[in-house]
Short mmCIF file of C-alpha atoms in Angstrom, two decimals:
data_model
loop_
_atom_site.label_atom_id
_atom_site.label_comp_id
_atom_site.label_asym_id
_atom_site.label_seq_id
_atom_site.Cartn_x
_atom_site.Cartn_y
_atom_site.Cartn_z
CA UNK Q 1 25.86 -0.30 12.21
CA UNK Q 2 22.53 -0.17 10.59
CA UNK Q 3 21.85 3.78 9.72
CA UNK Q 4 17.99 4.92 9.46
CA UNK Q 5 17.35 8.54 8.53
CA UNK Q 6 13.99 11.05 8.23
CA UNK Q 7 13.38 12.76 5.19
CA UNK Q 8 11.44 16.05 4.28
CA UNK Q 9 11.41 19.67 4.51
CA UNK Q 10 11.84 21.45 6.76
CA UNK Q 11 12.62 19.67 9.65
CA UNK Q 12 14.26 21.95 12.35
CA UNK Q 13 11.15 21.08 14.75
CA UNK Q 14 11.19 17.37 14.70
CA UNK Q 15 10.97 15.45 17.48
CA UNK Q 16 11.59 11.47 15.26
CA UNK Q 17 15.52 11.64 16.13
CA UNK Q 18 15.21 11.53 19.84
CA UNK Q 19 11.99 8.94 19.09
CA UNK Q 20 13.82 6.52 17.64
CA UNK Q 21 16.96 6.49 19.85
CA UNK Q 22 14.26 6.22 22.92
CA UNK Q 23 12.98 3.07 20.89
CA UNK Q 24 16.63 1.68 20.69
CA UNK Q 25 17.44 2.41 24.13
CA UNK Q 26 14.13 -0.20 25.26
CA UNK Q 27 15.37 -2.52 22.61
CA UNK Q 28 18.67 -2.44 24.18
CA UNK Q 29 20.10 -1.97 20.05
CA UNK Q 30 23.32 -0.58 20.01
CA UNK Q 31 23.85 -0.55 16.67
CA UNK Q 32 21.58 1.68 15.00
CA UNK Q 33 21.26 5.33 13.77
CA UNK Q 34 18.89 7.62 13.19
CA UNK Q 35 19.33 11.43 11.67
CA UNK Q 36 17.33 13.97 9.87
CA UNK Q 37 18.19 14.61 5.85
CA UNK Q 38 16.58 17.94 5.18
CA UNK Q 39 15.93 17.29 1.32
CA UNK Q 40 14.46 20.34 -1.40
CA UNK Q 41 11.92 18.31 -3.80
CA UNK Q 42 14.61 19.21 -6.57
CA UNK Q 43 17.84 16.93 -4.83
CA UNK Q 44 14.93 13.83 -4.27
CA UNK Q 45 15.82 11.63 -7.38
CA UNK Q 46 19.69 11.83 -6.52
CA UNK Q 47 19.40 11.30 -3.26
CA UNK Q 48 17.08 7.81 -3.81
CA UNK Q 49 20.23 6.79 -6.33
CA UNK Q 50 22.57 6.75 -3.50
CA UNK Q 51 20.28 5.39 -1.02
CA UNK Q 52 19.10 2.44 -3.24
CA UNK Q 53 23.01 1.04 -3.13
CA UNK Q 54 23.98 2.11 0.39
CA UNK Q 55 23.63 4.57 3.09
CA UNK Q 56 20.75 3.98 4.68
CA UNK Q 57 19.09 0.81 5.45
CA UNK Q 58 15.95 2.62 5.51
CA UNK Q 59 14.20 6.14 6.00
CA UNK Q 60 11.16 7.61 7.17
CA UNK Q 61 9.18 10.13 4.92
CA UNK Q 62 7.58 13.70 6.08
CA UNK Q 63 5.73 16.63 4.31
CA UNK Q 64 6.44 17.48 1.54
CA UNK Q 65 7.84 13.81 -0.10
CA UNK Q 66 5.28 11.15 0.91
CA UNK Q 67 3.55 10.96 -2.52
CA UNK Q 68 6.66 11.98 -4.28
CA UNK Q 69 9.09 8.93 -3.38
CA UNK Q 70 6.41 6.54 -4.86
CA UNK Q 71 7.74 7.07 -8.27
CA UNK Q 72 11.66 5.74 -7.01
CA UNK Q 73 10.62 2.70 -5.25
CA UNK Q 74 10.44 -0.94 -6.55
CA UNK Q 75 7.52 -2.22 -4.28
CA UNK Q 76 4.82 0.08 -2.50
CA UNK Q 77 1.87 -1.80 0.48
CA UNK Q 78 -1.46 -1.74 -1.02
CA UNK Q 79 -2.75 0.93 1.29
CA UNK Q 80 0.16 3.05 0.96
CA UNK Q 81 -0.58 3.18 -2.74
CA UNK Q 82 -4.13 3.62 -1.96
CA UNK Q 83 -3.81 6.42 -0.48
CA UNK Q 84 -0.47 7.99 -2.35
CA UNK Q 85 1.50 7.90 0.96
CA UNK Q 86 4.43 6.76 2.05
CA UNK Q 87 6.26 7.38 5.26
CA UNK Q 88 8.41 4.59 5.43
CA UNK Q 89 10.89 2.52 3.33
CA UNK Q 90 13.02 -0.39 3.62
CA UNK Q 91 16.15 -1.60 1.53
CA UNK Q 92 16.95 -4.48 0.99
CA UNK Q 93 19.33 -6.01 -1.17
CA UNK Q 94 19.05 -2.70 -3.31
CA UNK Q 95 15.25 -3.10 -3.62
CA UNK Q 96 13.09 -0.29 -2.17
CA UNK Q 97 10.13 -0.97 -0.36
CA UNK Q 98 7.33 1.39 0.83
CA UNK Q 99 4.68 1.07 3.73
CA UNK Q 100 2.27 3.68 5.67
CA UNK Q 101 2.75 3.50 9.20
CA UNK Q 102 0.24 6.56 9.63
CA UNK Q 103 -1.86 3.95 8.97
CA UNK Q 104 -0.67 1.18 11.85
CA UNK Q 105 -0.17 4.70 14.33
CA UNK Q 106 -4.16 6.19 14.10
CA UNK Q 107 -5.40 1.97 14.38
CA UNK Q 108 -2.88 1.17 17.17
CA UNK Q 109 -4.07 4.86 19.31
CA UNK Q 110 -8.06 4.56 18.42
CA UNK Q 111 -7.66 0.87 19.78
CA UNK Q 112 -6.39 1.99 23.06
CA UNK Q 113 -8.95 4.62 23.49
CA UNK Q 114 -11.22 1.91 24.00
CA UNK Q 115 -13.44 3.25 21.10
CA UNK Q 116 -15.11 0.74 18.53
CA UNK Q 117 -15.07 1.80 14.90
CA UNK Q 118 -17.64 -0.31 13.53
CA UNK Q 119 -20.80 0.87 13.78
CA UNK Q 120 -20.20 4.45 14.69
CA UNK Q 121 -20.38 7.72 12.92
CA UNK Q 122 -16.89 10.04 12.61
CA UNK Q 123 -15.88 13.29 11.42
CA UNK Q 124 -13.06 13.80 9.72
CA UNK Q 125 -11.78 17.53 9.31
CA UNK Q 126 -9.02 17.95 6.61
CA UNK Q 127 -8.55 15.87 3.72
CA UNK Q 128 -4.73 15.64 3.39
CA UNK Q 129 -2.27 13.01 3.37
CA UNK Q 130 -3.03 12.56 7.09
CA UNK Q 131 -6.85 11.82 6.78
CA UNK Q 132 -6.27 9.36 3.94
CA UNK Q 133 -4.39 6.98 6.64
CA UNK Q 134 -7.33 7.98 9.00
CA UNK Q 135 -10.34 7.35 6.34
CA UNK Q 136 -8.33 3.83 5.68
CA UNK Q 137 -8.39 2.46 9.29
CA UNK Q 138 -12.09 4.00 10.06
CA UNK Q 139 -13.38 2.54 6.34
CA UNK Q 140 -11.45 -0.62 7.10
CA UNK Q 141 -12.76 -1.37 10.19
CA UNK Q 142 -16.68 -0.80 9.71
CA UNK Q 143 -17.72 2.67 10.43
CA UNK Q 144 -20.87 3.03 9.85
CA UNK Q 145 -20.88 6.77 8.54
CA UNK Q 146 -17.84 9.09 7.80
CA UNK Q 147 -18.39 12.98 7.36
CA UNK Q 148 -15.36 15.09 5.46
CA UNK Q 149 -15.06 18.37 6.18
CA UNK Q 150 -12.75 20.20 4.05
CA UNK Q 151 -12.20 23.70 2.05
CA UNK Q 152 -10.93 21.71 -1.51
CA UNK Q 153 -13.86 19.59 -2.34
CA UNK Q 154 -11.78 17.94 -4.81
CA UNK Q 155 -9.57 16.43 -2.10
CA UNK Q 156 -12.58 15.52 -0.17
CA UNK Q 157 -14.25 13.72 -3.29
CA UNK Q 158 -10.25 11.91 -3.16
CA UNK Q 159 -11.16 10.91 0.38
CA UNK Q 160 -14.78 9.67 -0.37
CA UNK Q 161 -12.92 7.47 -3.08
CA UNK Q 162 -10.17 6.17 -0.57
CA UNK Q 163 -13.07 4.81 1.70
CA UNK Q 164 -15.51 3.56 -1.00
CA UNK Q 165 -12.93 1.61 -2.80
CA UNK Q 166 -11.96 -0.31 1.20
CA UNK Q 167 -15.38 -0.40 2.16
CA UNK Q 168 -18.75 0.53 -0.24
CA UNK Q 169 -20.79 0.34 2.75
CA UNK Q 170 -19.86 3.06 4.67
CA UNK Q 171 -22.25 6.52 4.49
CA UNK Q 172 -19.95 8.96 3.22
CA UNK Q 173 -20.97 12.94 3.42
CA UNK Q 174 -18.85 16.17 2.59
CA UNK Q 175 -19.12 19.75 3.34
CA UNK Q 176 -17.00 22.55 4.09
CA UNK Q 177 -15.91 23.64 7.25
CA UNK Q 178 -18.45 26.19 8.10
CA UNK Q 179 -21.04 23.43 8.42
CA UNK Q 180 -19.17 21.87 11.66
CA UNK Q 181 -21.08 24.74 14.02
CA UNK Q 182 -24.44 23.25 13.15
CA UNK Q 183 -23.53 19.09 12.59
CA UNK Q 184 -24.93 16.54 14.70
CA UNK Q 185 -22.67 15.23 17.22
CA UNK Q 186 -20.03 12.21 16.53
CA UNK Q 187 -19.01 9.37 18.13
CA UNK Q 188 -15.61 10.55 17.15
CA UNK Q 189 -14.15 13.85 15.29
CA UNK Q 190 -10.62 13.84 14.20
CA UNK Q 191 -8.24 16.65 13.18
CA UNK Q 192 -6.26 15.99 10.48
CA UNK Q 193 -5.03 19.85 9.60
CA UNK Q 194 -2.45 21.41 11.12
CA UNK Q 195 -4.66 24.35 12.62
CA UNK Q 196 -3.81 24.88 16.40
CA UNK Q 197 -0.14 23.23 16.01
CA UNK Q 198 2.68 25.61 17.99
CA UNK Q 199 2.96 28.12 17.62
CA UNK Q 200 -0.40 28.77 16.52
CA UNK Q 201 -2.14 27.66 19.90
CA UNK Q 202 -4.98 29.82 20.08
CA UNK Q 203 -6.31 28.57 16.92
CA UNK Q 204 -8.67 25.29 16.51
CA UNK Q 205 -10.47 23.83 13.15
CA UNK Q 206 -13.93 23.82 15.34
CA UNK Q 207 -16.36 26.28 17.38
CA UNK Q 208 -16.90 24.63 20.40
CA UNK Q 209 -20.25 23.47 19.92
CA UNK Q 210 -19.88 20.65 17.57
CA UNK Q 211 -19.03 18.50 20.81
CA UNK Q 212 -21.07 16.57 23.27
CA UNK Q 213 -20.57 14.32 26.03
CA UNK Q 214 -20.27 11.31 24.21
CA UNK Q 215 -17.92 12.07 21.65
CA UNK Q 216 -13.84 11.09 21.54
CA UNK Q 217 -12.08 14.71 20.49
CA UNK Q 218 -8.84 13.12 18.68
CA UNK Q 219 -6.37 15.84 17.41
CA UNK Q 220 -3.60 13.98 15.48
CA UNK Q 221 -1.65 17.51 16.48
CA UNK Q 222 1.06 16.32 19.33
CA UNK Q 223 2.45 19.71 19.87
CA UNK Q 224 1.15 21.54 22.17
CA UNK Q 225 -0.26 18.64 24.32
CA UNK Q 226 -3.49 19.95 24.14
CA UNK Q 227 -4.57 22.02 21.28
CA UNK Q 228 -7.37 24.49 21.52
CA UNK Q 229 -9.73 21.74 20.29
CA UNK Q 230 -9.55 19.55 22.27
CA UNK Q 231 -9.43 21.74 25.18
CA UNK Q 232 -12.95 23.36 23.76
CA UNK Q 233 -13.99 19.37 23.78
CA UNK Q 234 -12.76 18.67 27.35
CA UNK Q 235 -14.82 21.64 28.27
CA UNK Q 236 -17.91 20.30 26.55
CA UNK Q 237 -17.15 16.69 28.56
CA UNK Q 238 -15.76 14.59 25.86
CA UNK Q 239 -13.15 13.05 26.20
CA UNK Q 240 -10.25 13.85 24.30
CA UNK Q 241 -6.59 12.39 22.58
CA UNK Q 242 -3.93 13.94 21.22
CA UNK Q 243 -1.27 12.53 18.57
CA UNK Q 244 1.54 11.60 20.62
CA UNK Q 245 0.54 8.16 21.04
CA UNK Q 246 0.16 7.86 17.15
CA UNK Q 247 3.56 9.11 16.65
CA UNK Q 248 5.52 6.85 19.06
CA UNK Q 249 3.24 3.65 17.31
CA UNK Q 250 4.21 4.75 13.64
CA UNK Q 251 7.99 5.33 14.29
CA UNK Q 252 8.23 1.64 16.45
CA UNK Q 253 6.14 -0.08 13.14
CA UNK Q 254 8.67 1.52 11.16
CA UNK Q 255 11.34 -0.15 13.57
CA UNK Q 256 9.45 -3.34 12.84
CA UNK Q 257 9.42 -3.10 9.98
CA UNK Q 258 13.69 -2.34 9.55
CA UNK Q 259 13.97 -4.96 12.48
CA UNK Q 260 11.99 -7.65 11.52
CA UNK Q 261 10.30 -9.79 14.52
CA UNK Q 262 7.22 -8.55 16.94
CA UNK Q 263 8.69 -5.16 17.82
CA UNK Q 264 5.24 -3.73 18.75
CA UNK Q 265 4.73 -6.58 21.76
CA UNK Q 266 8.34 -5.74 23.21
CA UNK Q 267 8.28 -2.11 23.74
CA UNK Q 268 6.61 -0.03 26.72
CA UNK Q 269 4.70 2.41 24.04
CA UNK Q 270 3.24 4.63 27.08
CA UNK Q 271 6.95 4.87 28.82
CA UNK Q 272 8.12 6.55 25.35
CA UNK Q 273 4.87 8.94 25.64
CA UNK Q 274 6.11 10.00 28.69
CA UNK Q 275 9.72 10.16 27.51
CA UNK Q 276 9.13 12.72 24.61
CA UNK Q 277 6.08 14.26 26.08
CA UNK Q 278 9.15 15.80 28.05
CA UNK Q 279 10.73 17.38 25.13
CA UNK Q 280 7.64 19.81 24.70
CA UNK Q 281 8.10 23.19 26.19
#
């Protein structure tokens, strides 16, 4: 039985349990686990003792441990070390290995939006863990400009670094998040905060204005279904994407990853959608 876990704190709301066992289920794999390990910063480093000699065959990482693991682990992707983030890790043979399936999750959902990176201009509100995976892909994939708009500037100038050191080319502008009212409109904006998450639903990042017709509204937030921003953008005509997609595509990339072999091309990604979309009251 191979035994998979998610780690962070706290974790009473998580929906990655019934994920993965949905994920197993279309795999037909009957011999896998998958739990939640609520783990306080100070039990980290004993924990990572055990699991580097048994336990778990691998875990998934959540707020507040993605840049903290780094440290404990033998190998880390180049991007996850880019941007000092990991949410997944493999062991084998006692080795530790860490990846970013954020990363793999935002590429895999902007693809199926239909929306082409290169060339286009995006907003980016928040700065966090979350946007660095976001700033890769966009950065990565030849966006032509990329605005931040963030309350720290220093973890905005940390995001401007992220995206100059994959791509030197892209137009890279910051402000904070009063100046969204009055900013031209986007091809895409993105929220990367947690502002408007249940069960703060009344609350959005954005005045309503910042949209027009032709932008994408993409709120990584998958709980509610649709936050106050992008309701505000389906109101203004855009259209609009919320973060359930991105979550299903990380956790089966972090089955590939565990699995080994093409998981991504074997699974129906929109019939898990639908299957936790159903756990939201």
């Amino acid at each position: 039985m191979k035994r998979f876990a998610l780690l962070g704190e706290p974790l009473g709301h998580t929906l990655s349990p019934a994920l993965h066992k949905a994920i197993y289920r279309q795999l037909e794999i009957d011999d896998a686990s998958y739990r939640t390990v609520e783990l306080p910063d100070e039990r980290l480093k004993s924990f990572f003792s055990g699991f580097r000699v048994g336990g778990f065959d691998g875990v998934n990482v959540t707020t507040p441990h993605k840049a903290a693991v780094i440290p404990l682990l033998d190998e880390v992707d180049a991007k996850a070390k880019l941007i000092n983030a990991v949410n997944c890790i493999n062991r084998v043979n006692n080795k530790l290995t860490g990846f970013n399936t954020d990363i793999l999750g935002f590429a895999y959902s902007l693809r199926q939006s239909e929306l082409s990176i290169e060339g286009n201009k995006f907003a980016i509100i928040g700065a966090g863990g979350s946007a660095q995976a976001v700033a890769a892909v966009l950065a990565e994939e030849g966006a032509n400009q990329i605005s931040i708009f963030n309350r720290s500037i220093e973890n905005a100038e940390s995001l401007k670094s992220t995206i100059a050191e994959l791509n030197s080319e892209v137009q890279v502008s910051i402000d904070g998040l009063e100046a969204l009212a009055s900013s031209d409109a986007y091809d895409c904006v993105v929220n990367t905060t947690t502002v408007g998450m249940s069960p703060n639903t009344d609350d959005s990042p954005v005045t309503s204005n910042l949209f027009s017709t032709n932008t994408l509204a993409f709120d990584l937030i998958y709980n509610p279904k649709q936050t106050k921003f992008l309701a505000d953008a389906e109101k203004a005509g855009c259209r609009t994407l919320n973060g359930m997609q991105m979550l299903v595509a990380q956790a089966v990339y972090s089955v590939e990853i565990w699995m080994g072999g093409n998981i991504v091309a074997h699974v129906d990604m929109n019939a898990l959608v639908r299957d936790i979309e159903k756990l939201i009251k």
